[in-house]
Amino acid sequence: MVEITIRKRPRTEAVVTQRKFFKKTARGKVIKVLRERYLRDDGHFVLPDTNVFLSQMDLMESSLFTPPIILLQTVMEEVRHRSIPLYNRLKALVRSDDKRVWLFYNEYRSETAIVREDNESPNDRNDRGIRKATEWYNSHINVTRPVIRGQPKPKIPTVVLMTEDAANRKKAQDTGIAATSIRKYISSFPDTTAAQLLDLLSAEDNEIEPTRAAGAKQAMYPEYLSDSILQAGIATGKLHKGHFSASTYNYLQGSVSVPGISKPVLLIGRENLNRAVHGDMVVIDIFDESKWGVEGDEVVDQEATLKNDDADDSDEEEENDQVLRQEAKAVRASEAAAQQKEKQPTGRVVGIVKRNWRPIVCHIDSTALPASSGASSSSSAATLSMQTLLAHPTSTLLPRIRIRTRQGPALVNKKILVAIDAWSPTSRYPDGHFVRVLGEVGGEDAEREGLMLEFGISYGAFGSAILSCLPPEGDSWVVPPKSDDRVWKGREDLRHLTICSIDPPACQDIDDALHARPLPNGNIEAGVHIADVSHFVHADTPMDTEAAARGTTVYLVDKRIDMLPALLGTNLCSLRPHVERLAFSAIWELTPEAEIVNVRFTKSVIASKAAFTYEEAQLKKDDPKQNDELTTAIRLLNTLAQKLKAGRMAAGALNLASPEVKIHLDSAESSDPIDVEQKEMRETNSLVEEFMLLANISVARRIYEAFPATAVLRRHLPPPRTNFDKLKDILEKRKGMTLDVSSSGALADSLDKCVDPNEPAFNTLVRIMATRCMLSAEYFSSGSVGRDTFGHYGLASSIYTHFTSPIRRYADVLAHRQLAAAIDYTPLHASLHSKPHVERVLEVVNRRHRMAQMAGRASVEYYVGLALKSRGEREGQGRVTEEAFVIRTFRNGLGVFVSKLGLEGLVMFKRDLTQFDADNYAVTIPGSSVAVRGDKDITISVFDKVVVDIEVEKDKNTQKGKVKMSLVHPIDSRAL
């Protein structure tokens, strides 16, 4: 008989190889779960403290930084307390498949939980807790890896405390805990890897040797006031809080809009800007009126003024500093102008509430590199010699950033990502660190990614948790039969209606469709049918959370960054023709004069009969030979839309304008632009717009009636009248026209009268300039503001929301959920009953909406430049000639607007060769100048039509491309 031996695992080994935990079932039963686990045989683990994650997150996220990491609960909670954006990045790091991170709840274990001692600061308590957890983990690993008889002695990995706090590091080492600084730890990596990782270190905490004469540095900026003084000053009204906006034309000026002050507060000079970066939330002190100034009348370009500044020398304030002399001259010019103009409130930055320090897209100036390490040697991977360089942001609104890197030669001709770490009072520039290379300068992928990063666009792929929220049927999902109550309950069957959609060419995410038909009583039924996104995107799911974080779909010229996965956005929710789709319908009975008799809202199922472009719908409407049902419906809709628009205009709605252009690409597969032209606006554009406005207003009334405390609405506040002062003055002096801004209706009437019979485009130009005087519209929760501030100034509507584009706007999804509850289709999720929750969500949505608009405009501007370059090359001249309007005058240049291209630019010339009349917005070029044809003086004023040459040139050092304009008529500015 065969002997059978049963061997049990020794208890000591079971501790090592098994994981036991208890789990509670849905019915309340507690069960024990025992799982085998794989043990690593690593040489060490790193246990970073809080400051490592706060200041070195770029390093921790790097794919080159690969050690296993133990993350303490204490550290996680302190990061959450200090910075929500970094906390979100830390959570993503824990979930990442590419990283080995273990989260240890040290506050819940008796051996590692500690109590704060008397006179111990919270920071010291946390440091002590981190040291104790590190000590315990080392002893714990010893226990869990015992010697097993008959097997080699196991390798015991060490848990190493990683901290930049020298005192904390010494205390750890004194008690026998292995501890290291980040720099020392990285230095143990192979040379090439170490060089790349060291570049990622934040300048704020790097243990770098000081530059020469560091001890003798003189402060360039005043120190910020303490937090307690700032808060007290704001509370008493002596100090003011607001967002800092850098000047587009003068890097030594900026402004801060402050509630209660009619004009933005002006900041003049480097000292008064005091290290504020565009977008920062700052605290300012407003000067006495005797010290107020005016906006400068000269273009001061950062690239030109600081062209020869050296990164290593920029901290030294010497009497013969050429940069200081040039900047002082520019400030004096502004002070001189203040003696002749009406002054505006002026002040200085005394503190920062919240920094807008996000990753910044930059270039490196090749001339800043030592001769031996220029672009010619960029093929080498890296050099271990540290170099201090100035990174040039692509945005002119941001300062140069000083970085220290070992990869200088490899970064030439590259688009790179840089993060700001600190800005010392003794330094002209902020200090930062290199994050990564985006690609070659001019490469489409690098330019696109750089643009998305610049505006904070979330463009990553949707994760598995989000995709798991999609219907399991995928593309094969169809509207189920009527017998399926899960979908059809409470829905109307509108598949018999003649419904169509009208959208831009190549539109895939079709949010809306329309129908209209005569009624037996002589009235007309009109319907707007919107994609029922809320059927697929449920509240408090991973997909809903992601959509709320993205806020909106972003449209670039050659790419769309979706708010929702493509399966929904371009398929299951998109109201494609000849396919049954779920919809949310608003249906009105209207009189022939477009007066509303009644309106009802219903969930529905529709089947669109056609998907038209604006041009196709216009041709169909205008063709007298076509009289089919669709054509009749479009004509009926258009007639109603004209009357709806006339009613809005009579109520005081504004007909504003913004420059819109169409980029022609080489082919559907290529994103190479070949030409650009102004977009043509047709009747059918207005048709769709009017019915979308009608739907949004009708829904706003209904959801506010149902949920007066939390209705998701949108408002457009009346602009301060002082915003129009300059435009009013220009119109009166240059054209003899008046602009009445007492109400939206008065402004609309005034704009209608701003007509130049000799120049049809003049009225559009004035409307564009008036639009820039407006405030931005914003989403808000109805219970958060007074009822008298609900109105939409531009639309002359007392209440408004967004309902018609839920595929691409998250605010519309929220409005859908509230409307569904208002008609008793489904209960409202608890989160939409919470005013604080709605406010937080809409704050994010507002920010994302603004960023998406700016990203879209920047994309158009970039592709317009490429298209012009392509056209210029085809025409063999390398440049394009177009007519333009002067929209601003300076002592040393003109601001011009090329309406055909929707392009704004600067024409520069030397101030010494011109005569500037600030009061009359005019520049005179003497007849003696070589730029003038003939001997008569030439005066150029705002609203004058000129002819410009446009070319795209690259800076020979940074390789940064920019549009350059020069006058060819009435003068040749190149001679200036």
Coordinates of N, CA, C and O in Angstrom, one line a residue, residues 294-399:
V294 N -2.2 105.2 -16.1 CA -3.0 104.8 -17.3 C -2.3 103.6 -18.0 O -1.1 103.4 -17.8
E295 N -3.1 102.9 -18.8 CA -2.5 101.8 -19.6 C -1.5 102.4 -20.6 O -1.7 103.4 -21.2
G296 N -0.4 101.7 -20.7 CA 0.7 102.2 -21.6 C 0.2 102.3 -23.1 O -0.6 101.6 -23.5
D297 N 0.8 103.3 -23.8 CA 0.5 103.5 -25.2 C 1.6 103.0 -26.1 O 1.8 103.5 -27.2
E298 N 2.5 102.1 -25.5 CA 3.6 101.6 -26.3 C 3.6 100.1 -26.2 O 3.4 99.5 -25.1
V299 N 3.9 99.4 -27.2 CA 4.1 97.9 -27.1 C 5.4 97.6 -26.5 O 6.5 98.1 -27.1
V300 N 5.5 96.9 -25.4 CA 6.7 96.5 -24.8 C 6.8 94.9 -24.9 O 6.1 94.2 -24.1
D301 N 7.6 94.4 -25.8 CA 7.7 93.0 -26.0 C 8.7 92.3 -25.2 O 9.9 92.8 -25.1
Q302 N 8.3 91.3 -24.5 CA 9.2 90.6 -23.6 C 10.4 90.0 -24.3 O 11.6 90.1 -23.9
E303 N 10.1 89.4 -25.5 CA 11.2 88.7 -26.2 C 12.2 89.7 -26.7 O 13.4 89.4 -26.7
A304 N 11.8 90.9 -27.1 CA 12.7 91.9 -27.6 C 13.5 92.5 -26.5 O 14.8 92.7 -26.5
T305 N 12.8 92.9 -25.4 CA 13.5 93.6 -24.3 C 14.5 92.7 -23.6 O 15.6 93.1 -23.1
L306 N 14.1 91.4 -23.4 CA 15.0 90.5 -22.6 C 15.8 89.6 -23.5 O 16.3 88.5 -23.0
K307 N 16.0 89.9 -24.7 CA 16.6 89.1 -25.7 C 18.0 88.6 -25.3 O 18.3 87.4 -25.5
N308 N 18.8 89.5 -24.7 CA 20.2 89.1 -24.4 C 20.3 88.8 -22.9 O 21.5 88.8 -22.4
D309 N 19.3 88.6 -22.2 CA 19.4 88.4 -20.7 C 19.9 87.0 -20.5 O 19.5 86.0 -21.2
D310 N 20.8 86.8 -19.5 CA 21.4 85.5 -19.2 C 20.7 84.9 -18.0 O 20.5 85.6 -17.0
A311 N 20.5 83.6 -18.1 CA 19.8 82.9 -17.0 C 20.6 83.0 -15.7 O 20.0 83.2 -14.6
D312 N 21.9 82.9 -15.7 CA 22.7 82.9 -14.5 C 22.9 84.3 -13.9 O 23.0 84.5 -12.7
D313 N 22.8 85.3 -14.8 CA 23.0 86.7 -14.3 C 21.7 87.4 -14.0 O 21.8 88.5 -13.5
S314 N 20.6 86.8 -14.2 CA 19.3 87.6 -14.1 C 18.9 87.9 -12.7 O 18.0 88.6 -12.5
D315 N 19.7 87.3 -11.7 CA 19.4 87.7 -10.3 C 20.1 88.9 -9.8 O 19.9 89.4 -8.8
E316 N 21.1 89.3 -10.6 CA 22.0 90.4 -10.2 C 21.5 91.8 -10.6 O 21.5 92.1 -11.8
E317 N 21.1 92.6 -9.7 CA 20.6 93.9 -10.0 C 21.8 94.9 -10.0 O 22.1 95.5 -8.9
E318 N 22.4 95.1 -11.1 CA 23.5 96.0 -11.2 C 23.1 97.3 -11.8 O 22.1 97.4 -12.5
E319 N 23.8 98.4 -11.5 CA 23.5 99.7 -11.9 C 23.5 99.8 -13.4 O 22.8 100.6 -14.1
N320 N 24.4 99.0 -14.1 CA 24.5 99.1 -15.5 C 23.7 98.0 -16.2 O 23.9 97.7 -17.4
D321 N 22.7 97.4 -15.5 CA 21.9 96.4 -16.1 C 21.1 96.9 -17.3 O 20.2 97.8 -17.0
Q322 N 21.3 96.5 -18.5 CA 20.6 97.0 -19.7 C 19.2 96.7 -19.6 O 18.3 97.6 -20.0
V323 N 18.8 95.5 -19.1 CA 17.4 95.2 -19.0 C 16.6 96.1 -18.0 O 15.6 96.6 -18.3
L324 N 17.3 96.4 -16.9 CA 16.6 97.3 -15.9 C 16.4 98.7 -16.5 O 15.4 99.3 -16.3
R325 N 17.4 99.1 -17.3 CA 17.3 100.5 -17.9 C 16.1 100.5 -18.9 O 15.3 101.4 -19.0
Q326 N 16.0 99.5 -19.7 CA 14.9 99.4 -20.7 C 13.6 99.3 -20.0 O 12.6 100.0 -20.5
E327 N 13.5 98.5 -19.0 CA 12.2 98.4 -18.3 C 11.8 99.7 -17.6 O 10.6 100.1 -17.6
A328 N 12.8 100.4 -17.0 CA 12.5 101.6 -16.3 C 12.1 102.7 -17.3 O 11.2 103.5 -17.1
K329 N 12.6 102.7 -18.5 CA 12.2 103.6 -19.6 C 10.8 103.4 -20.0 O 10.0 104.3 -20.2
A330 N 10.4 102.1 -20.1 CA 9.0 101.8 -20.5 C 8.0 102.2 -19.4 O 6.9 102.8 -19.7
V331 N 8.4 102.1 -18.1 CA 7.5 102.5 -17.0 C 7.4 104.0 -17.0 O 6.3 104.6 -16.8
R332 N 8.5 104.7 -17.3 CA 8.5 106.2 -17.3 C 7.6 106.7 -18.4 O 6.9 107.7 -18.2
A333 N 7.6 106.0 -19.5 CA 6.8 106.4 -20.7 C 5.3 106.3 -20.3 O 4.5 107.1 -20.6
S334 N 5.0 105.2 -19.5 CA 3.6 105.1 -19.0 C 3.2 106.2 -18.1 O 2.1 106.7 -18.1
E335 N 4.2 106.6 -17.2 CA 3.9 107.6 -16.2 C 3.7 109.0 -16.9 O 2.9 109.8 -16.5
A336 N 4.5 109.2 -18.0 CA 4.3 110.4 -18.8 C 2.9 110.5 -19.4 O 2.3 111.5 -19.5
A337 N 2.5 109.3 -20.0 CA 1.2 109.3 -20.6 C 0.1 109.6 -19.6 O -1.0 110.1 -20.0
A338 N 0.3 109.2 -18.3 CA -0.7 109.4 -17.3 C -1.0 110.9 -17.1 O -2.1 111.3 -16.5
Q339 N -0.1 111.8 -17.4 CA -0.3 113.2 -17.2 C -1.3 113.8 -18.2 O -1.8 114.8 -18.0
Q340 N -1.5 113.0 -19.3 CA -2.4 113.6 -20.4 C -3.7 112.8 -20.5 O -4.6 113.3 -21.3
K341 N -3.9 111.7 -19.9 CA -5.1 110.9 -20.0 C -5.9 110.8 -18.7 O -5.3 111.1 -17.6
E342 N -7.1 110.4 -18.8 CA -7.9 110.1 -17.6 C -7.3 108.9 -16.9 O -7.2 107.8 -17.5
K343 N -7.0 109.0 -15.7 CA -6.3 107.9 -14.9 C -7.3 106.9 -14.5 O -8.5 107.2 -14.4
Q344 N -6.8 105.7 -14.2 CA -7.7 104.6 -13.7 C -7.0 104.1 -12.4 O -5.8 104.3 -12.2
P345 N -7.8 103.4 -11.6 CA -7.3 102.9 -10.3 C -6.0 102.0 -10.6 O -6.0 101.2 -11.5
T346 N -5.0 102.3 -9.7 CA -3.7 101.6 -9.9 C -3.3 101.1 -8.5 O -3.5 101.7 -7.5
G347 N -2.6 100.0 -8.6 CA -2.1 99.4 -7.3 C -1.0 98.5 -7.4 O -0.2 98.5 -8.4
R348 N -0.8 97.6 -6.4 CA 0.3 96.7 -6.4 C -0.1 95.4 -5.8 O -1.0 95.3 -4.9
V349 N 0.6 94.3 -6.1 CA 0.3 93.0 -5.6 C 1.0 92.8 -4.2 O 2.2 93.1 -4.2
V350 N 0.3 92.5 -3.2 CA 0.9 92.3 -1.9 C 0.8 90.9 -1.3 O 1.3 90.6 -0.3
G351 N 0.1 90.0 -2.1 CA 0.0 88.6 -1.7 C -0.6 87.7 -2.7 O -1.3 88.3 -3.6
I352 N -0.4 86.5 -2.6 CA -1.0 85.5 -3.6 C -1.9 84.6 -2.8 O -1.5 84.0 -1.8
V353 N -3.2 84.5 -3.2 CA -4.1 83.5 -2.6 C -4.0 82.1 -3.2 O -3.9 81.1 -2.5
K354 N -3.9 82.1 -4.5 CA -3.9 80.8 -5.2 C -3.1 81.0 -6.5 O -3.4 81.8 -7.3
R355 N -2.1 80.1 -6.6 CA -1.2 80.2 -7.8 C -1.9 79.4 -9.0 O -2.6 78.4 -8.8
N356 N -1.6 79.9 -10.2 CA -2.1 79.3 -11.4 C -0.9 78.6 -12.1 O -0.7 78.7 -13.3
W357 N -0.1 77.9 -11.3 CA 1.1 77.2 -11.8 C 0.8 75.8 -12.3 O 0.9 74.9 -11.6
R358 N 0.4 75.8 -13.6 CA 0.2 74.5 -14.2 C 1.4 74.3 -15.2 O 2.2 75.2 -15.4
P359 N 1.5 73.1 -15.7 CA 2.6 72.8 -16.6 C 2.5 73.8 -17.8 O 1.4 74.0 -18.3
I360 N 3.7 74.3 -18.3 CA 3.7 75.3 -19.3 C 4.5 74.8 -20.5 O 5.6 74.2 -20.3
V361 N 4.0 75.0 -21.7 CA 4.7 74.6 -22.9 C 5.7 75.7 -23.3 O 5.4 76.9 -23.4
C362 N 6.9 75.2 -23.5 CA 8.1 76.2 -23.7 C 9.0 75.7 -24.9 O 8.8 74.6 -25.4
H363 N 9.9 76.6 -25.2 CA 11.0 76.3 -26.1 C 12.3 76.8 -25.4 O 12.3 77.5 -24.5
I364 N 13.4 76.2 -25.9 CA 14.7 76.6 -25.4 C 15.5 77.4 -26.5 O 15.4 77.1 -27.6
D365 N 16.1 78.5 -26.0 CA 16.9 79.4 -26.9 C 18.2 78.7 -27.1 O 19.0 78.6 -26.2
S366 N 18.6 78.4 -28.3 CA 19.8 77.7 -28.6 C 21.0 78.5 -28.3 O 22.1 78.0 -27.9
T367 N 20.9 79.8 -28.4 CA 22.0 80.7 -28.2 C 22.4 80.8 -26.7 O 23.5 81.3 -26.3
A368 N 21.5 80.3 -25.8 CA 21.8 80.3 -24.4 C 22.7 79.2 -24.0 O 23.3 79.2 -22.8
L369 N 22.9 78.2 -24.9 CA 23.8 77.1 -24.6 C 25.2 77.4 -24.8 O 25.5 78.2 -25.7
P370 N 26.2 76.8 -24.0 CA 27.6 77.0 -24.3 C 27.9 76.6 -25.8 O 27.2 75.7 -26.3
A371 N 28.9 77.2 -26.4 CA 29.2 76.9 -27.8 C 29.4 75.4 -28.0 O 29.1 74.8 -29.1
S372 N 30.0 74.7 -27.1 CA 30.3 73.3 -27.2 C 29.1 72.4 -27.1 O 29.2 71.2 -27.4
S373 N 28.0 72.9 -26.7 CA 26.8 72.0 -26.5 C 25.6 72.6 -27.2 O 24.5 72.5 -26.8
G374 N 25.8 73.2 -28.4 CA 24.7 73.7 -29.1 C 23.9 72.7 -29.8 O 24.0 71.5 -29.5
A375 N 23.1 73.1 -30.8 CA 22.2 72.2 -31.4 C 22.9 71.0 -32.1 O 22.4 70.0 -32.3
S376 N 24.1 71.3 -32.5 CA 24.9 70.3 -33.3 C 25.2 69.1 -32.5 O 25.4 68.0 -33.0
S377 N 25.2 69.2 -31.2 CA 25.5 68.1 -30.3 C 24.3 67.5 -29.7 O 24.3 66.7 -28.7
S378 N 23.1 67.9 -30.2 CA 21.9 67.4 -29.6 C 21.6 65.9 -29.7 O 20.7 65.4 -29.2
S379 N 22.4 65.3 -30.5 CA 22.2 63.9 -30.7 C 22.6 63.0 -29.5 O 22.1 62.0 -29.3
S380 N 23.5 63.6 -28.7 CA 23.8 62.8 -27.5 C 22.6 62.9 -26.5 O 21.9 63.8 -26.4
A381 N 22.5 61.8 -25.8 CA 21.3 61.6 -24.9 C 21.3 62.7 -23.8 O 20.3 63.3 -23.6
A382 N 22.3 62.9 -23.2 CA 22.3 63.9 -22.1 C 23.8 64.1 -21.7 O 24.7 63.4 -22.0
T383 N 24.0 65.2 -21.0 CA 25.3 65.5 -20.4 C 25.1 65.7 -18.9 O 24.1 66.2 -18.5
L384 N 26.1 65.2 -18.1 CA 25.9 65.3 -16.7 C 26.2 66.7 -16.1 O 26.1 66.9 -15.0
S385 N 26.7 67.6 -17.0 CA 27.0 69.0 -16.5 C 25.7 69.7 -16.4 O 25.0 69.8 -17.4
M386 N 25.4 70.3 -15.2 CA 24.2 71.1 -15.0 C 24.3 72.4 -15.7 O 25.3 73.1 -15.6
Q387 N 23.3 72.8 -16.4 CA 23.2 74.1 -17.1 C 21.9 74.8 -16.7 O 20.9 74.2 -16.4
T388 N 22.1 76.1 -16.5 CA 20.9 77.0 -16.2 C 20.4 77.7 -17.4 O 21.2 78.4 -18.1
L389 N 19.2 77.4 -17.8 CA 18.6 77.9 -19.1 C 17.3 78.7 -18.8 O 16.7 78.4 -17.8
L390 N 17.0 79.5 -19.8 CA 15.7 80.2 -19.7 C 14.7 79.5 -20.7 O 15.1 79.4 -21.9
A391 N 13.6 79.0 -20.2 CA 12.6 78.4 -21.1 C 11.6 79.4 -21.5 O 11.1 80.2 -20.6
H392 N 11.3 79.5 -22.8 CA 10.5 80.6 -23.3 C 9.0 80.0 -23.5 O 8.8 79.2 -24.4
P393 N 8.1 80.4 -22.7 CA 6.7 79.9 -22.9 C 6.1 80.3 -24.3 O 6.5 81.4 -24.9
T394 N 5.3 79.4 -24.9 CA 4.6 79.8 -26.1 C 3.6 80.9 -25.9 O 3.4 81.7 -26.9
S395 N 3.1 81.1 -24.8 CA 2.2 82.2 -24.5 C 2.9 83.4 -24.1 O 3.8 83.4 -23.2
T396 N 2.6 84.5 -24.7 CA 3.3 85.8 -24.4 C 2.8 86.4 -23.1 O 3.4 87.4 -22.6
L397 N 1.8 85.8 -22.5 CA 1.3 86.3 -21.2 C 2.1 85.8 -20.0 O 1.9 86.2 -18.9
L398 N 3.0 84.8 -20.3 CA 3.7 84.2 -19.2 C 5.2 84.6 -19.2 O 5.8 84.9 -20.2
P399 N 5.8 84.6 -18.0 CA 7.2 85.0 -17.9 C 8.1 83.8 -18.4 O 7.7 82.7 -18.3

